[in-house]
mmCIF file of C-alpha atoms in Angstrom:
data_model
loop_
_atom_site.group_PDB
_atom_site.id
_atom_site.type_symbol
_atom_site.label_atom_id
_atom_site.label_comp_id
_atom_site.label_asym_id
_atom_site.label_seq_id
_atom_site.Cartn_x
_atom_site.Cartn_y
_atom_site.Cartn_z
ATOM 1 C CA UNK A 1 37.576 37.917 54.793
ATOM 2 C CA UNK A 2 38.279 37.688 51.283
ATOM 3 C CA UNK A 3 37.521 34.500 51.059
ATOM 4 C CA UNK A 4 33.850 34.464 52.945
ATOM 5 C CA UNK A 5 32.819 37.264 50.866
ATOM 6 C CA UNK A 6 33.842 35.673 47.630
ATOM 7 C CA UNK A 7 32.147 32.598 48.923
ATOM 8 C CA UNK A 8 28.833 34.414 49.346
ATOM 9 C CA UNK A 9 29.102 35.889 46.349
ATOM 10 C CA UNK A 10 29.491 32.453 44.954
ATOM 11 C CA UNK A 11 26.430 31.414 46.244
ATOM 12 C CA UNK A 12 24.369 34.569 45.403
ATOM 13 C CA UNK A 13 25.422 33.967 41.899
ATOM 14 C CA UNK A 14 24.528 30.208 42.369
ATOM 15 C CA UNK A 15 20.836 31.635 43.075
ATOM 16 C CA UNK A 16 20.530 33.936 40.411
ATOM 17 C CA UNK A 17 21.145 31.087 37.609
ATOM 18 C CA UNK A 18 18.313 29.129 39.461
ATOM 19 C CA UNK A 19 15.942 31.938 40.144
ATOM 20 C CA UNK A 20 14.845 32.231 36.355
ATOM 21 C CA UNK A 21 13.347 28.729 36.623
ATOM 22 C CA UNK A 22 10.554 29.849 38.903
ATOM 23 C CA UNK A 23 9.786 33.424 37.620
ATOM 24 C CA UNK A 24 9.043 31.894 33.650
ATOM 25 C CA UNK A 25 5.058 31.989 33.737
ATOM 26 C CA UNK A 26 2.380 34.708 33.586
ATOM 27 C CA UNK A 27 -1.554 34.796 33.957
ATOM 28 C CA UNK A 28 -4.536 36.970 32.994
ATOM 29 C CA UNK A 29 -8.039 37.403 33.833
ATOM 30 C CA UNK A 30 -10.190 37.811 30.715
ATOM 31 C CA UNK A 31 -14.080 38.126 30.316
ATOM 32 C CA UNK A 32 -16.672 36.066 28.577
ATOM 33 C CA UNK A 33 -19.935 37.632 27.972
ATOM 34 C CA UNK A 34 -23.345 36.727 26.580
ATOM 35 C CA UNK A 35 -26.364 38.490 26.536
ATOM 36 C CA UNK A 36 -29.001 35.724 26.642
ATOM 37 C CA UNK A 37 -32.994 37.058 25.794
ATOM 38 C CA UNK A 38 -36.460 35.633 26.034
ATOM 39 C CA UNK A 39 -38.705 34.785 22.846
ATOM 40 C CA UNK A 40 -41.244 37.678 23.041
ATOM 41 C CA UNK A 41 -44.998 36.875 22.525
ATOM 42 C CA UNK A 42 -47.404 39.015 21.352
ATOM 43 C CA UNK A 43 -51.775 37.991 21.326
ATOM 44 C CA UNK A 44 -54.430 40.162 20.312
ATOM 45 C CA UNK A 45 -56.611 40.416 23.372
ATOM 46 C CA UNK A 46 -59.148 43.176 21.714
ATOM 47 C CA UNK A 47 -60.374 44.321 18.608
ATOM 48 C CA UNK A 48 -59.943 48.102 17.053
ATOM 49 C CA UNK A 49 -63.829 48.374 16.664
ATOM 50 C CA UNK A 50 -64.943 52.071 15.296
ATOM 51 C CA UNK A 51 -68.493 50.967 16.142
ATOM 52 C CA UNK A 52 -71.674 52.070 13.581
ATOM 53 C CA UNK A 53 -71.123 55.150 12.008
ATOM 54 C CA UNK A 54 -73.226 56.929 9.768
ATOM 55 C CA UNK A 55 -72.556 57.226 6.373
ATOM 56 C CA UNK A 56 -71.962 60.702 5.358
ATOM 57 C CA UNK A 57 -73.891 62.536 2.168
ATOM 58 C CA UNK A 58 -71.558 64.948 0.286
ATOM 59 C CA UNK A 59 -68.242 64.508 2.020
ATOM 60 C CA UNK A 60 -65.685 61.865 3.474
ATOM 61 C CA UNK A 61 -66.075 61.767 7.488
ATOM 62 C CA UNK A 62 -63.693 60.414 10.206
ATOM 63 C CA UNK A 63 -63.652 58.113 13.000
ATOM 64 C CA UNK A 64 -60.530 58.477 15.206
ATOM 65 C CA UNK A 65 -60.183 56.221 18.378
ATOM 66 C CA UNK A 66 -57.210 57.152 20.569
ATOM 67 C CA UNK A 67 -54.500 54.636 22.032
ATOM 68 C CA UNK A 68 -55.656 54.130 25.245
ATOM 69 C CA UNK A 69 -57.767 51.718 27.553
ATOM 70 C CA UNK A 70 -60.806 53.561 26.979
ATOM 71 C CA UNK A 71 -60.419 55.101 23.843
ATOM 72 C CA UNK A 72 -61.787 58.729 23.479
ATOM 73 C CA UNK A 73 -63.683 59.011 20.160
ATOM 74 C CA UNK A 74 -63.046 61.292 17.999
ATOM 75 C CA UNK A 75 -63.558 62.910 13.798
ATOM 76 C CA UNK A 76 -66.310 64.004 12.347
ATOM 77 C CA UNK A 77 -68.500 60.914 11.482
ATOM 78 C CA UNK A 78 -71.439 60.244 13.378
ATOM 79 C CA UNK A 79 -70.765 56.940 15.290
ATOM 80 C CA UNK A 80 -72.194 55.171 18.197
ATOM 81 C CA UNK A 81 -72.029 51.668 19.435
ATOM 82 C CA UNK A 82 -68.626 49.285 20.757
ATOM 83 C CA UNK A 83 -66.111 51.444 20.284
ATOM 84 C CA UNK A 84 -62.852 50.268 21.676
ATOM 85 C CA UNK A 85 -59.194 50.373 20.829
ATOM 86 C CA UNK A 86 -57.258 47.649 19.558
ATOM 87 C CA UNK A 87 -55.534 45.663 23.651
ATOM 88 C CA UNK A 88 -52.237 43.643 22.682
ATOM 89 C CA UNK A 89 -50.719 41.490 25.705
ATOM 90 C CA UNK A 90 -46.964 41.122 25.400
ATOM 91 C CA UNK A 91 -44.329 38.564 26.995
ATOM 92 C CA UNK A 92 -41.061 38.650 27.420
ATOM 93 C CA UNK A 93 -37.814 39.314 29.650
ATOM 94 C CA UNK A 94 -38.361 40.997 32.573
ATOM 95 C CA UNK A 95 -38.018 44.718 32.644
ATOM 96 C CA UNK A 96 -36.655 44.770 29.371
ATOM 97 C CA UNK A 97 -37.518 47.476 26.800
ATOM 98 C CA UNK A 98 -38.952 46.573 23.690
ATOM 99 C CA UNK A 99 -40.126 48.047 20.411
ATOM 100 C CA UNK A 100 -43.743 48.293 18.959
ATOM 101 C CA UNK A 101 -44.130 48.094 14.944
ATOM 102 C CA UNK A 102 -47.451 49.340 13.750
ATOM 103 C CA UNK A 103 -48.528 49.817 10.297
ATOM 104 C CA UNK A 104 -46.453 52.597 8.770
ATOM 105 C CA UNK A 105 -49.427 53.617 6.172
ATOM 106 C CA UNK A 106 -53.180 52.424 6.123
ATOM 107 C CA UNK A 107 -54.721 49.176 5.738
ATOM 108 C CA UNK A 108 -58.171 48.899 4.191
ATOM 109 C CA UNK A 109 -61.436 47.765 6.264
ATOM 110 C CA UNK A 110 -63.464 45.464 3.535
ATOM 111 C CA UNK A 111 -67.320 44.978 2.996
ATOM 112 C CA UNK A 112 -70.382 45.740 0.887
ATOM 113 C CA UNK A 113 -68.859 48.922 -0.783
ATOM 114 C CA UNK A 114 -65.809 50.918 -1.466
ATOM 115 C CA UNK A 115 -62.627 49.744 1.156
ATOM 116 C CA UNK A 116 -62.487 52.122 4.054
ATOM 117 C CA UNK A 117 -59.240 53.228 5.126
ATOM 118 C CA UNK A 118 -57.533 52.953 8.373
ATOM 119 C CA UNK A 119 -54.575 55.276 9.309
ATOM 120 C CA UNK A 120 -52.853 57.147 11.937
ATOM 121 C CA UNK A 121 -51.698 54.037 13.592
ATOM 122 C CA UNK A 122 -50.484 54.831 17.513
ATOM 123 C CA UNK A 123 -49.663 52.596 20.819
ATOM 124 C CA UNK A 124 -50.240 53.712 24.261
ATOM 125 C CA UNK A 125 -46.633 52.555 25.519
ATOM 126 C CA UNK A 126 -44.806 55.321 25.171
ATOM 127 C CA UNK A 127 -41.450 56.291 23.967
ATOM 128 C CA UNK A 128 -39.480 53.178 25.638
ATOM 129 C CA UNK A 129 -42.089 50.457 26.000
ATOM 130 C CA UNK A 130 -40.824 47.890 29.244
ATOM 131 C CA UNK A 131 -41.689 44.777 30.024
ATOM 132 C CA UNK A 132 -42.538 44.673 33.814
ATOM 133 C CA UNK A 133 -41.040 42.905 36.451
ATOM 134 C CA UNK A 134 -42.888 39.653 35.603
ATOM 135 C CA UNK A 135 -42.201 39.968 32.236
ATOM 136 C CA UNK A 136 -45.448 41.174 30.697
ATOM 137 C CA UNK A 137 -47.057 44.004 29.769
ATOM 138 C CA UNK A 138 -50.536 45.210 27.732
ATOM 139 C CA UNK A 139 -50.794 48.436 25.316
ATOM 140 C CA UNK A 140 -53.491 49.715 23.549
ATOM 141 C CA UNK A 141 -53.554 50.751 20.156
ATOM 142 C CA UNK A 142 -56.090 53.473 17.960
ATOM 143 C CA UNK A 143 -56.414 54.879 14.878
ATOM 144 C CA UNK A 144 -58.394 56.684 12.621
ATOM 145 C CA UNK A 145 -60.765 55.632 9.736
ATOM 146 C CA UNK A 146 -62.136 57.651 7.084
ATOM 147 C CA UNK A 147 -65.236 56.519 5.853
ATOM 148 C CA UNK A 148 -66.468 57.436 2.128
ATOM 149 C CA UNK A 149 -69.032 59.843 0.896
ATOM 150 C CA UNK A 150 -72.505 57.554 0.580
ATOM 151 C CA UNK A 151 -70.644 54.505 2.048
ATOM 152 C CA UNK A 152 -72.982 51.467 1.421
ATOM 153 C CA UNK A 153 -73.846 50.140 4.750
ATOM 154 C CA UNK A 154 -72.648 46.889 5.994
ATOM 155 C CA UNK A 155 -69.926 45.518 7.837
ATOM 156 C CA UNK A 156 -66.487 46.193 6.904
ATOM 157 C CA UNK A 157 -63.364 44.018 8.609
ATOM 158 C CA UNK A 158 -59.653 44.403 7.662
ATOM 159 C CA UNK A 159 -56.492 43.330 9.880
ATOM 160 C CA UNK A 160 -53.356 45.006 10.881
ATOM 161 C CA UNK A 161 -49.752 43.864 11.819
ATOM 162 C CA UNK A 162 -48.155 44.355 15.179
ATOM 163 C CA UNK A 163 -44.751 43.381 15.821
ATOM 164 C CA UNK A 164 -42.588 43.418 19.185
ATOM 165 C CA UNK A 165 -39.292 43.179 19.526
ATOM 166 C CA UNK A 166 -36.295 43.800 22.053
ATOM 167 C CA UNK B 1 39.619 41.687 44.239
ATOM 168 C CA UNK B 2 39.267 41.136 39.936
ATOM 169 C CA UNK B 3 37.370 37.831 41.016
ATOM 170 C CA UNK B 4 34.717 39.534 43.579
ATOM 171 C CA UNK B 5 34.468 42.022 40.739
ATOM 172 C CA UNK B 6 34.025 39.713 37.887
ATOM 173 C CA UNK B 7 31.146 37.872 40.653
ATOM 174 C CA UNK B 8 29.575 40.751 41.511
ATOM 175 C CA UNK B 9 29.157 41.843 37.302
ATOM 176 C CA UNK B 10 27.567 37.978 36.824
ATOM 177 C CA UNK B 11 25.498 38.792 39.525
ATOM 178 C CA UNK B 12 24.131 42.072 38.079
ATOM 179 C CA UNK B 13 23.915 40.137 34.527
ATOM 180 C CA UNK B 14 21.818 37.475 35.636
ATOM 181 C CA UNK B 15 19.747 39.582 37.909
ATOM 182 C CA UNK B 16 19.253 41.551 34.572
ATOM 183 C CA UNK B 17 18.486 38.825 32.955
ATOM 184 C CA UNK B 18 15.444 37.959 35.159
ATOM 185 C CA UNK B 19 13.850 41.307 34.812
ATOM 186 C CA UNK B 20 13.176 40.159 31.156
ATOM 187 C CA UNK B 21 8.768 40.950 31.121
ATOM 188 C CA UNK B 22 6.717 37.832 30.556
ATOM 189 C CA UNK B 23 3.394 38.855 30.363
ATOM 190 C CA UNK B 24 -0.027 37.163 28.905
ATOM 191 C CA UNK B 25 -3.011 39.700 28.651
ATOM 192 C CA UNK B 26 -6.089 39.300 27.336
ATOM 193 C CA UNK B 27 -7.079 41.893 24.889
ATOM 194 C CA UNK B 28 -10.574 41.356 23.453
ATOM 195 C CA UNK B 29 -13.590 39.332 25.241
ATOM 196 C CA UNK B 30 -14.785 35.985 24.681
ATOM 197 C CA UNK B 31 -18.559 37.321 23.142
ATOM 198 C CA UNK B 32 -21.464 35.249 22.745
ATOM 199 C CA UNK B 33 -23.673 38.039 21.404
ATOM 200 C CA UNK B 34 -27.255 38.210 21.728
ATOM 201 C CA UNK B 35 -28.861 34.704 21.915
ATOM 202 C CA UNK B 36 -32.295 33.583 21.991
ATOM 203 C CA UNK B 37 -33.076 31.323 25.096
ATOM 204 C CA UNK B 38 -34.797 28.013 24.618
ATOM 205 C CA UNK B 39 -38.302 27.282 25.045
ATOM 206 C CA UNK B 40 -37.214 23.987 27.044
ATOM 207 C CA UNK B 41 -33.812 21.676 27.227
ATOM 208 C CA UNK B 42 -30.660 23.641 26.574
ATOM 209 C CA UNK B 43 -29.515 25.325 23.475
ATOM 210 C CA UNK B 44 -25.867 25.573 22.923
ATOM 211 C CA UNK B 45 -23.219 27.931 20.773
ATOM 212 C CA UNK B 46 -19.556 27.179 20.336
ATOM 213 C CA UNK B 47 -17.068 29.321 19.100
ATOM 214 C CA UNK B 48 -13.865 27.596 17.308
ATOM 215 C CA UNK B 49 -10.440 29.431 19.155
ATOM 216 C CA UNK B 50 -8.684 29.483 15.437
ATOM 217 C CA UNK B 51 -9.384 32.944 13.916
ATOM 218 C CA UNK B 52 -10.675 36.655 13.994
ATOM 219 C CA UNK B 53 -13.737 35.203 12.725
ATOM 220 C CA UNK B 54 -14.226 32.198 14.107
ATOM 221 C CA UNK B 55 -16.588 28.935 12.940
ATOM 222 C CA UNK B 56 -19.766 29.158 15.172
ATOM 223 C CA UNK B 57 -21.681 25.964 15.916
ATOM 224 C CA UNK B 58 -24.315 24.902 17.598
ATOM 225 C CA UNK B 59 -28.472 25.071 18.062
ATOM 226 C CA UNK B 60 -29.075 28.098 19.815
ATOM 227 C CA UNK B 61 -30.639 31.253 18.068
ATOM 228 C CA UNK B 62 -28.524 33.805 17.493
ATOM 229 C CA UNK B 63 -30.382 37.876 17.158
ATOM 230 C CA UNK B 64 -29.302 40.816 15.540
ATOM 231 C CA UNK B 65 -25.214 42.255 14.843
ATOM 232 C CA UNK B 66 -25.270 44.533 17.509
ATOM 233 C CA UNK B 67 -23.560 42.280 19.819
ATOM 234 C CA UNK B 68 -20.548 40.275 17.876
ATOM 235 C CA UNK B 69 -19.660 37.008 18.778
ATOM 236 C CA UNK B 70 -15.442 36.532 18.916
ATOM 237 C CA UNK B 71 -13.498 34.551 20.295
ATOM 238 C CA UNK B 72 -11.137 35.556 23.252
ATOM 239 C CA UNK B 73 -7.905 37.269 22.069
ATOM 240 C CA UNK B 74 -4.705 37.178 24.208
ATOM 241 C CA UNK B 75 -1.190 38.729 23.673
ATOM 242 C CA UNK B 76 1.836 37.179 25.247
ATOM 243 C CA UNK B 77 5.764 38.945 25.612
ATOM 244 C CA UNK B 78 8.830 37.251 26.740
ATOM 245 C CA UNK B 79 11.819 36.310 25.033
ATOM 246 C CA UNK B 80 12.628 35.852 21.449
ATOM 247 C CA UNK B 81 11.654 32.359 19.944
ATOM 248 C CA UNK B 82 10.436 30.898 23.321
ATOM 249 C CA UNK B 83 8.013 28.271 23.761
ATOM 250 C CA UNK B 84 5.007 28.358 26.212
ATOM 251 C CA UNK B 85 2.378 26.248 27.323
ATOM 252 C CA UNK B 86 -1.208 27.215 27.991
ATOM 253 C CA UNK B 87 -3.176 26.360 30.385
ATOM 254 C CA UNK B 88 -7.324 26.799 30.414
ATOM 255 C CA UNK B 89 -9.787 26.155 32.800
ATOM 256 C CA UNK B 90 -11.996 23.260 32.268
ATOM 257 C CA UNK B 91 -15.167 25.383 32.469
ATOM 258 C CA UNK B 92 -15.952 28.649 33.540
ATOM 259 C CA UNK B 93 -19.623 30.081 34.673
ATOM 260 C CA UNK B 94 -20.992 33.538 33.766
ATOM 261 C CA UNK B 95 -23.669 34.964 35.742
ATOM 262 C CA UNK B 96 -26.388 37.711 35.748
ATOM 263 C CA UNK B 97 -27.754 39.996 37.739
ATOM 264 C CA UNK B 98 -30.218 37.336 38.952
ATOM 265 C CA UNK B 99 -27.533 35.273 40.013
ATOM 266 C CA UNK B 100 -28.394 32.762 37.363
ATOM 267 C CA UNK B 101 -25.717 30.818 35.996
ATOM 268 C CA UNK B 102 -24.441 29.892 32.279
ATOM 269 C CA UNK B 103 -21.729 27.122 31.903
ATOM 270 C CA UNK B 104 -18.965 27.722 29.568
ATOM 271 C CA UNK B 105 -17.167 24.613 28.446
ATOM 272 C CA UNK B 106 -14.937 22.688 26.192
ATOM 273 C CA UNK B 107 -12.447 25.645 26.382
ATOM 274 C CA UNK B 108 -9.648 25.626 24.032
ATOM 275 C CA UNK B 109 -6.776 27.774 22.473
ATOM 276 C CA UNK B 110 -5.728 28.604 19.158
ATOM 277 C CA UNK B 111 -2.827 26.005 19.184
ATOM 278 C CA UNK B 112 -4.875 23.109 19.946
ATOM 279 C CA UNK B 113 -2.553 20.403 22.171
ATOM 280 C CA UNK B 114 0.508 22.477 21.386
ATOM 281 C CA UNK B 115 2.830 25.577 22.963
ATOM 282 C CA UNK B 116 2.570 28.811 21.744
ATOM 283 C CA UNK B 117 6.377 30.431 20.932
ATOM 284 C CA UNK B 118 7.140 33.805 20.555
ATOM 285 C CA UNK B 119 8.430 35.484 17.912
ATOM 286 C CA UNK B 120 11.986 37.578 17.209
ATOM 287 C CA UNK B 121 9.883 40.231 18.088
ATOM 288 C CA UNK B 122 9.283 38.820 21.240
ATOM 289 C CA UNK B 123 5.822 38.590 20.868
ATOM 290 C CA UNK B 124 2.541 36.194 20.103
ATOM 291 C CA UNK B 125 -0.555 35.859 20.658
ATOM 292 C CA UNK B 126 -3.561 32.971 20.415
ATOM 293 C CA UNK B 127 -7.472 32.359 20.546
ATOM 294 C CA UNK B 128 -9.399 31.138 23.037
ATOM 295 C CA UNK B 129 -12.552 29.973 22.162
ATOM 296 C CA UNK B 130 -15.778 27.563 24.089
ATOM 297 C CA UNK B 131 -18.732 26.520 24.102
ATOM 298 C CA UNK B 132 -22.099 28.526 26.019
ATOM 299 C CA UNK B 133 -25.069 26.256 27.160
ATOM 300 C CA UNK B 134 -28.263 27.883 27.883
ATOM 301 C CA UNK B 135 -31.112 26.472 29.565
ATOM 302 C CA UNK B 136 -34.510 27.196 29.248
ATOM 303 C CA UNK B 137 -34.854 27.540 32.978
ATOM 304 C CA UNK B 138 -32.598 30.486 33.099
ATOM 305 C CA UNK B 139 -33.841 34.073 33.727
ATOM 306 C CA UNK B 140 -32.928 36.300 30.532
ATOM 307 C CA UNK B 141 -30.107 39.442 30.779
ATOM 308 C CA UNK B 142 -26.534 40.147 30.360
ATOM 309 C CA UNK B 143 -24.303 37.448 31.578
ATOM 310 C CA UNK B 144 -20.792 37.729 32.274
ATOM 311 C CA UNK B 145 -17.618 36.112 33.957
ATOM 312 C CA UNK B 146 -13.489 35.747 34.063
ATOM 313 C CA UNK B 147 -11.535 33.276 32.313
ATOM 314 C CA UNK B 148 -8.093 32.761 33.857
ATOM 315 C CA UNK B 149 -5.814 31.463 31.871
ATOM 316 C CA UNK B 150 -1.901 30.676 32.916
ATOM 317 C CA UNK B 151 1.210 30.776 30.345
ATOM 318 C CA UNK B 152 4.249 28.578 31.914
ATOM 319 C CA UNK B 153 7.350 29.397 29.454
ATOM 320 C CA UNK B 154 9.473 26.174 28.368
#
């Protein structure tokens, strides 16, 4: 009895010197990421026009156009004509937010007499502008000029900066 | 009886021996970042598996620091002073939620064609690093996948 049982024992020490040979090796799952974006594009599809406005006689006056398709017009200036706000198509990655960039201060409108100045810069896209589902979207932008005290008459242009990004 | 005894204490000794942990885990993410997809063909980015900040190649456009490109970081534990071999995939593929599929390739660890070996502290560690490919066909979005890598100790 002895004997068997030293025998086995024998043999379960054989296995334990062997077993170490298939137990040396380990494996792990890691990740790889990458976050992988579209170029956006940005095109002026429509001007910021503030129309004709009557130059004022003893005081600045104001033309304000809000941010939206069909800008409400606003200030104190007497203005008629096209009147529209500024229509910006955008490309991009699909139901992605982006960021607008409009001119922080003013930018001058130039022609027969003093600059007039353009301010007050806003988009219609909100607080977190998306992308849609295609990939595209359009906003709107306004702002407000302030035409001079006996303005010479004329027509004044000037241009602005828009920037997108994700 | 001192013999079955003397068995049965080898026994416990070697089973002992076995329990010693051999583990590889990874412990950072193999990061492409943010990069800019191509207008047509396929851009590409790889990152060298040598360093904390590894050498970055390649034509595609990389945007913004928000999203850091390293290479993969793993951490291995056996025995004192033993040598290991690594073994990588050839390529892996990372997907997003479209489905759409990136191809990582040309994977390769810190050591190069060598073994790792771990130290009297019973530890190392090692890079892996690889190259992306992006096509211009792809749509854009967070893409992600597994890299499993195996350690065989020598």
């Amino acid at each position: 009895m002895n004997k068997t049982l030293l025998k086995l024992l024998a043999v379960m020490a054989l296995i334990g010197f062997t077993t170490p040979a298939f137990a040396q090796g380990a494996n792990d799952d890691g990740t790889a990421t990458a976050n992988i974006v579209t170029a956006m594009t940005i095109s002026a599809e429509r001007d910021l026009a503030f129309g004709t406005v009557v130059a004022p006689s003893g005081d600045t006056c104001t033309v304000s156009l809000t941010a939206a398709e069909t800008a409400v017009v606003g200030g104190d200036c007497s203005s008629s004509g096209t009147q529209t706000s500024a229509q910006f198509d955008v490309t991009g990655d699909a139901s992605t937010e982006y960021t607008i960039t409009l001119p922080v201060g003013t930018i001058n409108m130039t022609g027969a007499g003093d600059a007039i100045v353009v301010g007050s810069f806003a988009h219609s896209a909100g607080a977190t502008p998306t992308l849609s589902a295609g990939g595209a979207a359009t906003f709107y932008v306004g702002a407000t000029a302030t035409v001079n005290d006996g303005q010479a008459g004329g027509a004044y242009t000037g241009t602005f900066n828009v920037a997108v990004d994700y | 009886m001192k013999k079955i005894f003397l068995l049965i204490s080898l026994f416990i000794c070697l089973f002992s021996f076995n329990a010693n942990a051999q583990n590889v885990s990874a412990v950072r993410s193999l990061s492409f970042g943010t990069l800019l997809k191509p207008s047509s063909g396929t851009s590409w980015l790889h990152i060298t598996a040598v360093a904390d900040n590894p050498t970055i190649t390649g034509d595609a456009i990389r945007l913004g620091s928000s999203a850091p490109i390293t290479a993969q970081f793993y951490v291995t534990s056996s025995k004192a002073r033993q040598y290991y071999a690594i073994t990588l995939p050839e390529s892996i593929t990372l997907k997003n939620s479209y489905n759409h599929e990136i191809t990582i390739d040309q994977l390769a660890h810190s050591y190069g064609t060598g073994n790792g070996r771990t130290s009297p502290q019973k530890e190392d560690n090692f890079y892996v690093g690889g190259r992306i490919n992006i096509s211009s066909g792809i749509t854009g979005g967070s893409f992600a996948g597994t890299i499993n890598i195996q350690i065989d100790f020598l």
